[in-house]
Short mmCIF file of C-alpha atoms in Angstrom, two decimals:
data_model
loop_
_atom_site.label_atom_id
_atom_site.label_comp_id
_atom_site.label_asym_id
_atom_site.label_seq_id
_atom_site.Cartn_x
_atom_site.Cartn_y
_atom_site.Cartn_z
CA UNK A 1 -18.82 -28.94 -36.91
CA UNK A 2 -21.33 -29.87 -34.22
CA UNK A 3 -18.55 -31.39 -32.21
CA UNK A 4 -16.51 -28.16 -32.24
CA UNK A 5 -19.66 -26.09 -31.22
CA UNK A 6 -20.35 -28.10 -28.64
CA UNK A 7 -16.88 -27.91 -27.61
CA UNK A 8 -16.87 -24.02 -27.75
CA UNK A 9 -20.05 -23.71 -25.77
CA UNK A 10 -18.62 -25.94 -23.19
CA UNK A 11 -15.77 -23.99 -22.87
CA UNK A 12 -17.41 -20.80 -22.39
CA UNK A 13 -19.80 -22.42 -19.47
CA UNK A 14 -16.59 -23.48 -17.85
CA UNK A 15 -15.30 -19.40 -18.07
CA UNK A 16 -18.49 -18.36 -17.04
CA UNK A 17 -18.68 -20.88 -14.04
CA UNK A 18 -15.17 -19.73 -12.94
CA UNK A 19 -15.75 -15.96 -13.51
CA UNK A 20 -18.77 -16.61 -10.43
CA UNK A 21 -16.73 -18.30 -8.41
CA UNK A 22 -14.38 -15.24 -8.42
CA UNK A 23 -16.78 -12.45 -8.92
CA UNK A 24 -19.29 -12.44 -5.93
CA UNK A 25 -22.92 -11.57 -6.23
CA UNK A 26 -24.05 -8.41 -4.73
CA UNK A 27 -26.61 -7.56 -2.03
CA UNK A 28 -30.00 -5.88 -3.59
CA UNK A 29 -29.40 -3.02 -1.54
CA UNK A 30 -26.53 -2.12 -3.76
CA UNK A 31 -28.69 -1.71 -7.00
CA UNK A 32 -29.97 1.58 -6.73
CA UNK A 33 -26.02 2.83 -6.04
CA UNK A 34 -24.72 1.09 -9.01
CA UNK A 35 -27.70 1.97 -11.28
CA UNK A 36 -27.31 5.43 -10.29
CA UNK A 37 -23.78 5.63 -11.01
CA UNK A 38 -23.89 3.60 -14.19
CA UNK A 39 -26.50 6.50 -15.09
CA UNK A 40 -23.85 8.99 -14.52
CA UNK A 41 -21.38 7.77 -16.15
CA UNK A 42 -23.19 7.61 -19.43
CA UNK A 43 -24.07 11.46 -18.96
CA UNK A 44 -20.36 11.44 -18.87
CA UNK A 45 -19.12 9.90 -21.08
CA UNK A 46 -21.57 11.90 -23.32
CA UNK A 47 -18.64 15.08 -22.58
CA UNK A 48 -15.49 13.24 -21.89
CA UNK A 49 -14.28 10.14 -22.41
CA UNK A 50 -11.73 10.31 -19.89
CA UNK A 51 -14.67 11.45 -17.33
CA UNK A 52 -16.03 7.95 -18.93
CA UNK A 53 -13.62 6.04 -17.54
CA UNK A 54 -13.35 7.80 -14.01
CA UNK A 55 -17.31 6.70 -13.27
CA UNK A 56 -16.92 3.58 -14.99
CA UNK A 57 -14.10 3.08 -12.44
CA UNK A 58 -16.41 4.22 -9.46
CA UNK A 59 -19.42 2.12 -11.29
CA UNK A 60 -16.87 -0.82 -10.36
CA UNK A 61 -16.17 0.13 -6.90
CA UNK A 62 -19.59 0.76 -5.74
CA UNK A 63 -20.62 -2.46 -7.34
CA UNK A 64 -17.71 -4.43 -5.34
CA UNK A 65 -18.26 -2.23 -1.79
CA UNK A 66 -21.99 -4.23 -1.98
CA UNK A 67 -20.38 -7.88 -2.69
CA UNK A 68 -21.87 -10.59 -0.74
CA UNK A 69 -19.59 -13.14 -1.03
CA UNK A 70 -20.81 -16.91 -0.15
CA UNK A 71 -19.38 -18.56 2.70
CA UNK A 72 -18.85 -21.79 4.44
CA UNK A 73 -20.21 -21.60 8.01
CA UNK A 74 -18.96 -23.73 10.96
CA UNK A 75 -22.24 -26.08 11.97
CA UNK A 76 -20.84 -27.29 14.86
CA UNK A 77 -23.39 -26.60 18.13
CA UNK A 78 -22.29 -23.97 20.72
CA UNK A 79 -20.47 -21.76 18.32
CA UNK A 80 -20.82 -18.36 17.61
CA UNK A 81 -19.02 -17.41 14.32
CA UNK A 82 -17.67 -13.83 13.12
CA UNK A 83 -21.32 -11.40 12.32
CA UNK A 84 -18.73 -9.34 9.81
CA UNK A 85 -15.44 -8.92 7.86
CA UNK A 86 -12.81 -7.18 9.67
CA UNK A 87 -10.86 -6.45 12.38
CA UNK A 88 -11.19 -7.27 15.86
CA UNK A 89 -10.93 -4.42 18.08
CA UNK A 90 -11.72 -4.81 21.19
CA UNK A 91 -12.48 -7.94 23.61
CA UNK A 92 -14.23 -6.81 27.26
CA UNK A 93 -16.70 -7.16 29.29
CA UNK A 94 -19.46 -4.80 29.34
CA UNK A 95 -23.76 -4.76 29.86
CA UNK A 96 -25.49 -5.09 26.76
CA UNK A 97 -27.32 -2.73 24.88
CA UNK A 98 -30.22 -1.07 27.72
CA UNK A 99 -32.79 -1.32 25.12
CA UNK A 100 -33.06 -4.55 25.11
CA UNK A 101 -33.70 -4.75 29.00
CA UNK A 102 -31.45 -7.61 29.54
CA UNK A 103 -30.37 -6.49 32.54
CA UNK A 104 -27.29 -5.16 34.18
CA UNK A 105 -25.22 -8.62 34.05
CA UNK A 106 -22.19 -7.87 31.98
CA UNK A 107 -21.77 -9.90 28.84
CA UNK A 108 -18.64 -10.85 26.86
CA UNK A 109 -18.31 -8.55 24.04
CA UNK A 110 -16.38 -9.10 20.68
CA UNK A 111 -16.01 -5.80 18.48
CA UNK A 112 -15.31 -6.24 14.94
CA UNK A 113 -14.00 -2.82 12.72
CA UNK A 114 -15.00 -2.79 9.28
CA UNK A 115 -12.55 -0.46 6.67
CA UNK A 116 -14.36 1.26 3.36
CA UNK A 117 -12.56 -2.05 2.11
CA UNK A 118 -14.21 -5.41 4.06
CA UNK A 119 -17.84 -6.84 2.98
CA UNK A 120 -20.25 -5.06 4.42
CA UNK A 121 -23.03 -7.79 4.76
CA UNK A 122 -24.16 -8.74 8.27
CA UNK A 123 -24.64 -12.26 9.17
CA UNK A 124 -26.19 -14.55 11.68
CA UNK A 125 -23.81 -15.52 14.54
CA UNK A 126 -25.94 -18.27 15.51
CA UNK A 127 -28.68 -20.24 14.77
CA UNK A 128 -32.02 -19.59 16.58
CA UNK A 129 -34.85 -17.18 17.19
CA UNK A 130 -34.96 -13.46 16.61
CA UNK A 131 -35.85 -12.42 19.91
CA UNK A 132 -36.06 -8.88 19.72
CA UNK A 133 -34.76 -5.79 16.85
CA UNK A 134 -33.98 -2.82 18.03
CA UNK A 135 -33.22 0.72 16.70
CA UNK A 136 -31.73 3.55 18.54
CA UNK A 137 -30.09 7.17 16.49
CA UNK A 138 -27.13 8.48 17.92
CA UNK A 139 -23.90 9.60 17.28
CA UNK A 140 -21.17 9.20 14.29
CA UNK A 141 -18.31 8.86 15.99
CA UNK A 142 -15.11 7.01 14.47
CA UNK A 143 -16.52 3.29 14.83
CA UNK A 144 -13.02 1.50 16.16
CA UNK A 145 -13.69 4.10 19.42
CA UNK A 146 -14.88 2.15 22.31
CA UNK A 147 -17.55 4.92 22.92
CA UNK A 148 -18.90 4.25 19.77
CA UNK A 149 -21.05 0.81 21.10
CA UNK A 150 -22.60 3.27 23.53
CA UNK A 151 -22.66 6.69 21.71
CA UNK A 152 -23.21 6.07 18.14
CA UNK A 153 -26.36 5.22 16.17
CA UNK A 154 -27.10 1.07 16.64
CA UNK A 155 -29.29 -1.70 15.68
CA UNK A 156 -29.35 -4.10 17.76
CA UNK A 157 -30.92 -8.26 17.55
CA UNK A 158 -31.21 -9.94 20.12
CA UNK A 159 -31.32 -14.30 19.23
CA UNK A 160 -31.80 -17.22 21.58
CA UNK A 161 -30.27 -20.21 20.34
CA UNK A 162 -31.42 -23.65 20.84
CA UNK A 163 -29.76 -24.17 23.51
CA UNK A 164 -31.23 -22.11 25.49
CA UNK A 165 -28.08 -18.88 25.11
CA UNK A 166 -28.95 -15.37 25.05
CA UNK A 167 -26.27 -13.85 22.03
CA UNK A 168 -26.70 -10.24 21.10
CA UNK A 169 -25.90 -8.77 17.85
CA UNK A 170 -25.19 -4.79 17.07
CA UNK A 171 -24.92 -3.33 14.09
CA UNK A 172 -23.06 0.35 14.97
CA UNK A 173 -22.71 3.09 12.58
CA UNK A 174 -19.35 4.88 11.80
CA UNK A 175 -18.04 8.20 10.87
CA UNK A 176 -18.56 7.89 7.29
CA UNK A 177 -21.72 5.15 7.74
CA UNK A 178 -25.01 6.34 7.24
CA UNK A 179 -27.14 3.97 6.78
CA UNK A 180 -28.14 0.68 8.77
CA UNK A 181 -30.07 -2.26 6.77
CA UNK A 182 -31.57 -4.60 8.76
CA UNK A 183 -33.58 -7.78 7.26
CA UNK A 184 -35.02 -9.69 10.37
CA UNK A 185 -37.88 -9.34 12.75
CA UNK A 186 -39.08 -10.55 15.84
CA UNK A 187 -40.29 -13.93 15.72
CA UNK A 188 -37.91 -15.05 12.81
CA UNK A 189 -36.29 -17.92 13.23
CA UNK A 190 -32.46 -17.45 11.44
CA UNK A 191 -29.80 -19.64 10.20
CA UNK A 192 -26.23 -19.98 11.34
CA UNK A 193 -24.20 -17.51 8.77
CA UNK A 194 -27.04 -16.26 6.49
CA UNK A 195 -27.14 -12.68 5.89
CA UNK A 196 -29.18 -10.55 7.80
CA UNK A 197 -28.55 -6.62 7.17
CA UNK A 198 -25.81 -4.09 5.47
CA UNK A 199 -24.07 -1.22 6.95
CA UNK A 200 -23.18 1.42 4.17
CA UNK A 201 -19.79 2.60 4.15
CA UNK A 202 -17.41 1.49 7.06
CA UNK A 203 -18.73 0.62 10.66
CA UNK A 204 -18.70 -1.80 13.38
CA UNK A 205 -20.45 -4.58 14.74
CA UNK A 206 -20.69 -6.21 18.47
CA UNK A 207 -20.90 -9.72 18.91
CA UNK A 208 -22.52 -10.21 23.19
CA UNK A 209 -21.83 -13.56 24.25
CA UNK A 210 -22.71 -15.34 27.41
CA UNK A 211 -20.05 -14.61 30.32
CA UNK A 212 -18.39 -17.98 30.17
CA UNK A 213 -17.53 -17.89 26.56
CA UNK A 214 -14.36 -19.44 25.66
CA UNK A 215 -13.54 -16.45 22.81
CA UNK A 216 -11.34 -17.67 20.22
CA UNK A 217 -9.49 -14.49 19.57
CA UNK A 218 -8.28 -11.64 20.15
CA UNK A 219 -7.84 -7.41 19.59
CA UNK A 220 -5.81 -7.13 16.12
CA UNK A 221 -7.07 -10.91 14.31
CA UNK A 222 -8.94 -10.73 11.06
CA UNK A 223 -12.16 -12.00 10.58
CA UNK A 224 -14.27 -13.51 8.03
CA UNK A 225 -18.07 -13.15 8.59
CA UNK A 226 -19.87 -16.45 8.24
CA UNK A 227 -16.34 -18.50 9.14
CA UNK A 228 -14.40 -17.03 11.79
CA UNK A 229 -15.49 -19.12 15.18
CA UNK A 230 -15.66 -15.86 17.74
CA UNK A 231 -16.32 -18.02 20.93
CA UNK A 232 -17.50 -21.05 21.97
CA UNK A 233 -20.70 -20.78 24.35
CA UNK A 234 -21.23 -22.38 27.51
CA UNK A 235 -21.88 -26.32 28.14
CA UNK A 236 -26.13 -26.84 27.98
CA UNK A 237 -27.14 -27.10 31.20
#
């Protein structure tokens, strides 16, 4: 009998371990949402079960929009790896962000589209020290627009990594994004793929690298934050 309970309660450790390998935690800024709609879905349920189902359904979704998958981040020096899930949509050069008064020396920058379906969690392109966080409000315009790194509501960090490289990182809000969540400061020193903020509900983020950059990739690739080597940055020195 013990032998069969022990068996049984190894076998459900096993499930359980699999079912987190599958089933990603989710970033505490997605409680309140899913709390809120579990709360709602009771109510409903209360009147109709089929109304039930429908927020038990969204309950899901919400819960899954705020996944924060764990990743396996490049630690080779002199990369810079992918800030976000999604698309890359654009690869120029352009000034970075004037609120960060870096100057008028163009920059290589990597824009990365996020759908309603990619991860939504920001993370550390590369290792090193939080330099300077800066917001600015703006505009909502459709996030894969070019305009939208100029027009559209930003935060931007600005990180110097060891080697001495200036990277900046923006996160840009989109036509349906509202809300920016940012979880560094000035003075922090950050870790090579660890989360650092949230956009709610699709947006965009800009990856600045030095001019010099080798990028690794180009307008139409997928990305996977924490993974996908962007560029490598110029020789120390």
């Amino acid at each position: 009998m013990t032998v069969d309970r022990d068996k049984h309660s190894g076998a459900v450790s096993h499930f359980l371990e699999l079912a987190r390998g599958i089933v990603p935690p989710m970033h505490p800024a997605g409680r309140p949402f899913v709390a809120g709609a579990a709360v709602a879905t009771l109510l409903l349920r209360r009147y109709s079960k089929r109304a039930g189902v429908v927020g038990g359904l969204l309950t899901a979704w919400v819960a899954w929009f705020f996944r924060e998958p764990k990743r396996t981040t490049p630690t080779r020096p002199g990369l810079a790896v992918a800030p976000a899930d999604g698309t890359v949509s654009h690869v120029v050069e352009a000034v970075p962000p004037v609120e960060l008064g870096l100057g008028a020396t163009p920059m290589t920058r990597i824009s990365v589209f996020l759908s309603v379906f990619d991860v939504h969690v920001q993370r550390v392109p590369v290792p090193g020290l939080v330099r300077q966080v800066s917001y600015r409000p703006g505009k909502f315009l459709s996030a894969d627009l070019d305009k939208a790194s100029e027009d559209n509501e930003r935060n931007t960090v600005w990180l110097t990594t060891p080697g001495g490289h200036d990277v900046v990182v923006v996160q840009i809000a989109g036509l349906v994004a509202r809300r920016i969540v940012c979880e560094v400061a000035e003075g922090d020193k950050v870790a090579v793929g660890q989360t650092y903020g949230l956009i709610r509900f699709g947006s965009r983020v800009d990856l600045y690298v030095p001019t010099g950059s080798r990028v690794l990739v180009e307008a139409g690739q997928r990305t996977i934050g924490g993974e996908t080597v962007l560029a490598e940055l110029p020789a120390e020195g």
